[in-house]
mmCIF file of C-alpha atoms in Angstrom:
data_model
loop_
_atom_site.group_PDB
_atom_site.id
_atom_site.type_symbol
_atom_site.label_atom_id
_atom_site.label_comp_id
_atom_site.label_asym_id
_atom_site.label_seq_id
_atom_site.Cartn_x
_atom_site.Cartn_y
_atom_site.Cartn_z
ATOM 1 C CA PRO O 12 15.391 36.203 -72.570
ATOM 2 C CA LEU O 13 12.675 35.106 -70.143
ATOM 3 C CA ARG O 14 10.971 38.509 -69.922
ATOM 4 C CA PRO O 15 8.958 38.295 -73.202
ATOM 5 C CA ALA O 16 7.702 34.842 -72.297
ATOM 6 C CA LEU O 17 6.826 35.937 -68.776
ATOM 7 C CA ALA O 18 5.066 39.032 -70.097
ATOM 8 C CA ALA O 19 3.072 36.943 -72.562
ATOM 9 C CA ALA O 20 2.066 34.533 -69.820
ATOM 10 C CA GLY O 21 1.517 37.250 -67.236
ATOM 11 C CA GLY O 22 -2.275 37.088 -67.276
ATOM 12 C CA SER O 23 -2.514 33.315 -66.919
ATOM 13 C CA GLY O 24 0.315 33.324 -64.393
ATOM 14 C CA ARG O 25 -1.453 35.811 -62.141
ATOM 15 C CA ALA O 26 -4.721 33.913 -62.486
ATOM 16 C CA GLY O 27 -2.978 30.681 -61.554
ATOM 17 C CA ALA O 28 -1.321 32.304 -58.551
ATOM 18 C CA GLU O 29 -4.644 33.722 -57.334
ATOM 19 C CA GLU O 30 -6.317 30.332 -57.809
ATOM 20 C CA GLY O 31 -3.495 28.655 -55.879
ATOM 21 C CA GLU O 32 -3.723 31.158 -53.039
ATOM 22 C CA SER O 33 -7.486 30.670 -52.773
ATOM 23 C CA THR O 34 -6.978 26.957 -51.995
ATOM 24 C CA LEU O 35 -4.552 27.539 -49.115
ATOM 25 C CA PRO O 36 -5.922 26.934 -45.579
ATOM 26 C CA VAL O 37 -5.727 30.544 -44.361
ATOM 27 C CA PRO O 38 -7.593 32.249 -47.245
ATOM 28 C CA GLN O 39 -9.998 29.301 -47.498
ATOM 29 C CA ASN O 40 -11.072 29.611 -43.856
ATOM 30 C CA PHE O 41 -10.294 33.179 -42.775
ATOM 31 C CA GLY O 42 -10.315 35.113 -46.056
ATOM 32 C CA GLY O 43 -12.973 37.805 -46.276
ATOM 33 C CA GLU O 44 -13.334 41.112 -48.122
ATOM 34 C CA VAL O 45 -14.734 44.525 -47.220
ATOM 35 C CA LEU O 46 -16.007 46.837 -49.946
ATOM 36 C CA LYS O 47 -15.276 50.456 -49.014
ATOM 37 C CA THR O 48 -17.224 53.199 -50.806
ATOM 38 C CA MET O 49 -15.986 56.788 -50.543
ATOM 39 C CA ARG O 50 -18.202 59.745 -51.518
ATOM 40 C CA CYS O 51 -16.589 63.184 -51.793
ATOM 41 C CA PHE O 52 -18.247 65.842 -49.633
ATOM 42 C CA LYS O 53 -17.522 68.533 -52.236
ATOM 43 C CA CYS O 54 -18.266 67.138 -55.703
ATOM 44 C CA GLY O 55 -20.149 63.939 -54.808
ATOM 45 C CA HIS O 56 -17.778 61.676 -56.740
ATOM 46 C CA GLU O 57 -17.812 58.056 -55.572
ATOM 47 C CA TRP O 58 -15.046 55.485 -55.787
ATOM 48 C CA ARG O 59 -14.592 52.054 -54.292
ATOM 49 C CA ARG O 60 -11.856 49.921 -52.824
ATOM 50 C CA CYS O 61 -12.047 46.209 -52.008
ATOM 51 C CA GLU O 62 -9.823 45.224 -49.082
ATOM 52 C CA PRO O 63 -9.166 41.619 -48.004
ATOM 53 C CA PHE O 64 -9.031 40.705 -44.319
ATOM 54 C CA SER O 65 -8.346 37.644 -42.193
ATOM 55 C CA SER O 66 -9.513 39.223 -38.909
ATOM 56 C CA LEU O 67 -11.169 42.420 -37.675
ATOM 57 C CA SER O 68 -9.742 44.645 -34.928
ATOM 58 C CA LEU O 69 -12.503 46.195 -32.797
ATOM 59 C CA GLN O 70 -12.044 49.405 -30.828
ATOM 60 C CA LEU O 71 -13.286 49.394 -27.228
ATOM 61 C CA PRO O 72 -15.439 52.383 -26.207
ATOM 62 C CA ALA O 73 -13.921 55.131 -24.104
ATOM 63 C CA PRO O 74 -13.870 54.306 -20.356
ATOM 64 C CA ALA O 75 -16.923 55.572 -18.482
ATOM 65 C CA PRO O 76 -16.405 57.896 -15.475
ATOM 66 C CA GLY O 77 -16.142 55.704 -12.407
ATOM 67 C CA GLY O 78 -16.047 52.570 -14.561
ATOM 68 C CA ARG O 79 -19.805 52.026 -14.252
ATOM 69 C CA ARG O 80 -20.889 50.791 -17.647
ATOM 70 C CA ALA O 81 -22.362 47.546 -18.902
ATOM 71 C CA PRO O 82 -19.848 45.533 -20.946
ATOM 72 C CA PRO O 83 -20.260 46.178 -24.684
ATOM 73 C CA SER O 84 -21.314 43.227 -26.809
ATOM 74 C CA LEU O 85 -19.219 41.920 -29.675
ATOM 75 C CA GLN O 86 -22.223 42.632 -31.897
ATOM 76 C CA SER O 87 -22.234 46.339 -30.973
ATOM 77 C CA LEU O 88 -18.447 46.607 -31.380
ATOM 78 C CA LEU O 89 -18.657 44.988 -34.814
ATOM 79 C CA GLU O 90 -21.447 47.342 -35.888
ATOM 80 C CA GLU O 91 -19.446 50.331 -34.668
ATOM 81 C CA HIS O 92 -16.377 49.120 -36.576
ATOM 82 C CA LEU O 93 -18.296 48.989 -39.865
ATOM 83 C CA ALA O 94 -20.433 52.099 -39.275
ATOM 84 C CA PRO O 95 -20.294 55.037 -41.767
ATOM 85 C CA VAL O 96 -17.647 57.639 -40.885
ATOM 86 C CA SER O 97 -16.082 60.815 -42.224
ATOM 87 C CA LEU O 98 -12.672 60.001 -43.679
ATOM 88 C CA GLU O 99 -9.696 62.203 -44.512
ATOM 89 C CA VAL O 100 -8.876 61.087 -48.050
ATOM 90 C CA THR O 101 -8.130 62.923 -51.289
ATOM 91 C CA CYS O 102 -10.930 62.870 -53.861
ATOM 92 C CA GLU O 103 -9.860 61.319 -57.163
ATOM 93 C CA ARG O 104 -11.774 63.968 -59.130
ATOM 94 C CA CYS O 105 -11.577 67.352 -57.370
ATOM 95 C CA GLY O 106 -8.827 66.804 -54.779
ATOM 96 C CA HIS O 107 -11.036 67.603 -51.779
ATOM 97 C CA ALA O 108 -9.609 66.217 -48.539
ATOM 98 C CA TYR O 109 -12.696 64.608 -46.943
ATOM 99 C CA ALA O 110 -15.227 61.965 -47.956
ATOM 100 C CA ALA O 111 -17.986 59.864 -46.420
ATOM 101 C CA LEU O 112 -16.975 56.217 -45.979
ATOM 102 C CA THR O 113 -19.435 53.327 -45.973
ATOM 103 C CA GLN O 114 -18.390 49.699 -45.633
ATOM 104 C CA HIS O 115 -20.010 46.427 -46.646
ATOM 105 C CA VAL O 116 -18.773 42.867 -46.299
ATOM 106 C CA SER O 117 -18.458 41.724 -49.913
ATOM 107 C CA LYS O 118 -17.134 38.237 -49.112
ATOM 108 C CA LEU O 119 -17.896 36.260 -45.959
ATOM 109 C CA PRO O 120 -15.197 34.041 -44.424
ATOM 110 C CA ARG O 121 -15.855 30.636 -42.933
ATOM 111 C CA LEU O 122 -14.335 31.806 -39.650
ATOM 112 C CA LEU O 123 -14.138 35.400 -38.407
ATOM 113 C CA PRO O 124 -11.472 36.126 -35.743
ATOM 114 C CA LEU O 125 -12.250 39.286 -33.762
ATOM 115 C CA HIS O 126 -9.427 41.162 -32.036
ATOM 116 C CA LEU O 127 -10.164 43.635 -29.233
ATOM 117 C CA MET O 128 -7.791 46.602 -29.258
ATOM 118 C CA ARG O 129 -6.931 46.825 -25.548
ATOM 119 C CA PHE O 130 -3.951 49.174 -25.635
ATOM 120 C CA ASP O 131 -4.287 52.937 -25.120
ATOM 121 C CA TYR O 132 -1.267 54.931 -26.265
ATOM 122 C CA SER O 133 -0.156 58.342 -25.054
ATOM 123 C CA ARG O 134 3.118 60.250 -24.770
ATOM 124 C CA GLU O 135 3.361 59.476 -21.086
ATOM 125 C CA ARG O 136 2.420 55.797 -20.883
ATOM 126 C CA LEU O 137 1.120 52.641 -22.502
ATOM 127 C CA LEU O 138 -2.016 51.303 -20.816
ATOM 128 C CA LYS O 139 -3.564 47.894 -21.349
ATOM 129 C CA ARG O 140 -7.273 47.901 -20.602
ATOM 130 C CA SER O 141 -9.052 44.960 -18.965
ATOM 131 C CA ASP O 142 -12.608 45.882 -19.989
ATOM 132 C CA ALA O 143 -15.033 43.001 -20.238
ATOM 133 C CA ALA O 144 -16.962 42.312 -23.435
ATOM 134 C CA ALA O 145 -20.209 40.374 -23.687
ATOM 135 C CA VAL O 146 -19.784 37.324 -25.935
ATOM 136 C CA SER O 147 -22.808 35.710 -27.583
ATOM 137 C CA THR O 148 -23.025 32.385 -29.397
ATOM 138 C CA ALA O 149 -23.812 34.049 -32.747
ATOM 139 C CA LEU O 150 -23.196 37.314 -34.581
ATOM 140 C CA ASP O 151 -25.539 38.871 -37.131
ATOM 141 C CA LEU O 152 -23.713 40.318 -40.142
ATOM 142 C CA SER O 153 -26.817 41.148 -42.169
ATOM 143 C CA PHE O 154 -26.383 44.864 -41.377
ATOM 144 C CA ALA O 155 -23.082 44.878 -43.306
ATOM 145 C CA ALA O 156 -24.109 42.636 -46.205
ATOM 146 C CA HIS O 157 -25.705 43.511 -49.524
ATOM 147 C CA SER O 158 -27.279 41.639 -52.433
ATOM 148 C CA GLU O 159 -23.888 40.775 -53.971
ATOM 149 C CA THR O 160 -22.168 39.571 -50.791
ATOM 150 C CA ALA O 161 -20.392 36.290 -51.554
ATOM 151 C CA PRO O 162 -21.061 33.417 -49.114
ATOM 152 C CA PRO O 163 -18.240 31.487 -47.442
ATOM 153 C CA PRO O 164 -16.452 29.042 -49.776
ATOM 154 C CA LEU O 165 -17.913 25.572 -49.869
ATOM 155 C CA ALA O 166 -16.078 22.748 -48.145
ATOM 156 C CA SER O 167 -15.057 20.157 -50.708
ATOM 157 C CA PRO O 168 -15.801 16.572 -49.564
ATOM 158 C CA LYS O 169 -12.441 15.517 -51.068
ATOM 159 C CA ALA O 170 -10.629 18.234 -49.124
ATOM 160 C CA VAL O 171 -12.391 17.171 -45.910
ATOM 161 C CA SER O 172 -11.417 13.544 -46.546
ATOM 162 C CA ARG O 173 -7.791 14.530 -47.201
ATOM 163 C CA SER O 174 -7.629 16.582 -44.003
ATOM 164 C CA HIS O 175 -9.058 13.674 -41.982
ATOM 165 C CA ALA O 176 -6.580 11.264 -43.581
ATOM 166 C CA ALA O 177 -3.674 13.607 -42.841
ATOM 167 C CA ALA O 178 -4.796 13.967 -39.224
ATOM 168 C CA ALA O 179 -5.084 10.191 -38.841
ATOM 169 C CA ALA O 180 -1.632 9.647 -40.344
ATOM 170 C CA ALA O 181 -0.065 12.269 -38.078
ATOM 171 C CA ALA O 182 -1.756 10.776 -35.026
ATOM 172 C CA ALA O 183 -0.626 7.277 -35.981
ATOM 173 C CA ALA O 184 2.946 8.510 -36.367
ATOM 174 C CA ASP O 185 2.787 9.979 -32.856
ATOM 175 C CA GLY O 186 1.342 6.779 -31.413
ATOM 176 C CA HIS O 187 -2.041 8.334 -30.601
ATOM 177 C CA ARG O 188 -5.513 7.266 -31.544
ATOM 178 C CA ALA O 189 -7.145 9.569 -34.093
ATOM 179 C CA THR O 190 -10.835 10.389 -34.151
ATOM 180 C CA THR O 191 -12.665 11.778 -37.169
ATOM 181 C CA PRO O 192 -14.910 14.761 -36.394
ATOM 182 C CA ALA O 193 -18.547 14.458 -37.366
ATOM 183 C CA THR O 194 -19.525 16.339 -40.495
ATOM 184 C CA GLY O 195 -23.270 16.375 -39.903
ATOM 185 C CA GLY O 196 -24.404 14.752 -43.109
ATOM 186 C CA GLY O 197 -21.389 13.883 -45.233
ATOM 187 C CA ALA O 198 -21.398 15.585 -48.614
ATOM 188 C CA GLU O 199 -24.451 17.644 -47.684
ATOM 189 C CA HIS O 200 -22.364 19.367 -45.004
ATOM 190 C CA GLY O 201 -20.050 20.679 -47.710
ATOM 191 C CA ARG O 202 -22.908 22.434 -49.502
ATOM 192 C CA LYS O 203 -23.978 24.632 -46.609
ATOM 193 C CA ARG O 204 -23.432 28.340 -47.161
ATOM 194 C CA SER O 205 -23.484 29.682 -43.629
ATOM 195 C CA LEU O 206 -21.160 31.625 -41.351
ATOM 196 C CA ALA O 207 -20.955 30.145 -37.865
ATOM 197 C CA ILE O 208 -19.328 32.217 -35.142
ATOM 198 C CA THR O 209 -19.068 30.388 -31.857
ATOM 199 C CA GLY O 210 -18.585 31.671 -28.338
ATOM 200 C CA PRO O 211 -18.522 30.140 -24.847
ATOM 201 C CA SER O 212 -20.778 27.179 -24.289
ATOM 202 C CA PRO O 213 -24.089 28.215 -22.667
ATOM 203 C CA HIS O 214 -23.772 25.173 -20.404
ATOM 204 C CA GLY O 215 -20.345 26.114 -19.081
ATOM 205 C CA GLY O 216 -17.090 24.381 -19.705
ATOM 206 C CA GLY O 217 -14.494 25.248 -22.297
ATOM 207 C CA GLY O 218 -15.350 27.764 -24.983
ATOM 208 C CA GLY O 219 -14.514 27.649 -28.609
ATOM 209 C CA GLY O 220 -11.556 30.011 -28.655
ATOM 210 C CA GLY O 221 -11.196 33.678 -27.674
ATOM 211 C CA GLY O 222 -11.077 36.765 -29.837
#
């Protein structure tokens, strides 16, 4: 008996679910999207796929003979990850097996976790690499953006206030003193549309989390 009603409300139900998911902490802070465009090598047909992500896994370059190579930067690894490639995929129009793949970031996240793929697999063994990577205090994503790239979601002043209140209540329950982080301008801070990616402090000391 519920199926007709559910079918009738399917559109609004899905919209409500998507709206609810977009307000959860993980998609709000880590949710991004990559627009993948495939172009068939045979007939030239193009089709697109939009894929959400909450982190990006970066492939380390092949080891240099003798191990004498400057550490790659996160910027270069990110550019390599999103570089155009030839992809084995079936064309939707002619059925050809290969297409050119280009990728653009269609939605920027507030925070972008980067994961270095350190394991090399073979039939004989599993090797974990210890290659160093050069970490900078900022990453430039302009190479992967286009005119329709959506900026990170705005921070609602009410949401910030609720999170501070929840942190204070939790700290009070644990018997600790809570401090409210600075927002750099109150409500104006919530209107900024920027993507900040932090690395180790240039003055030493603890960094802001590893990739």
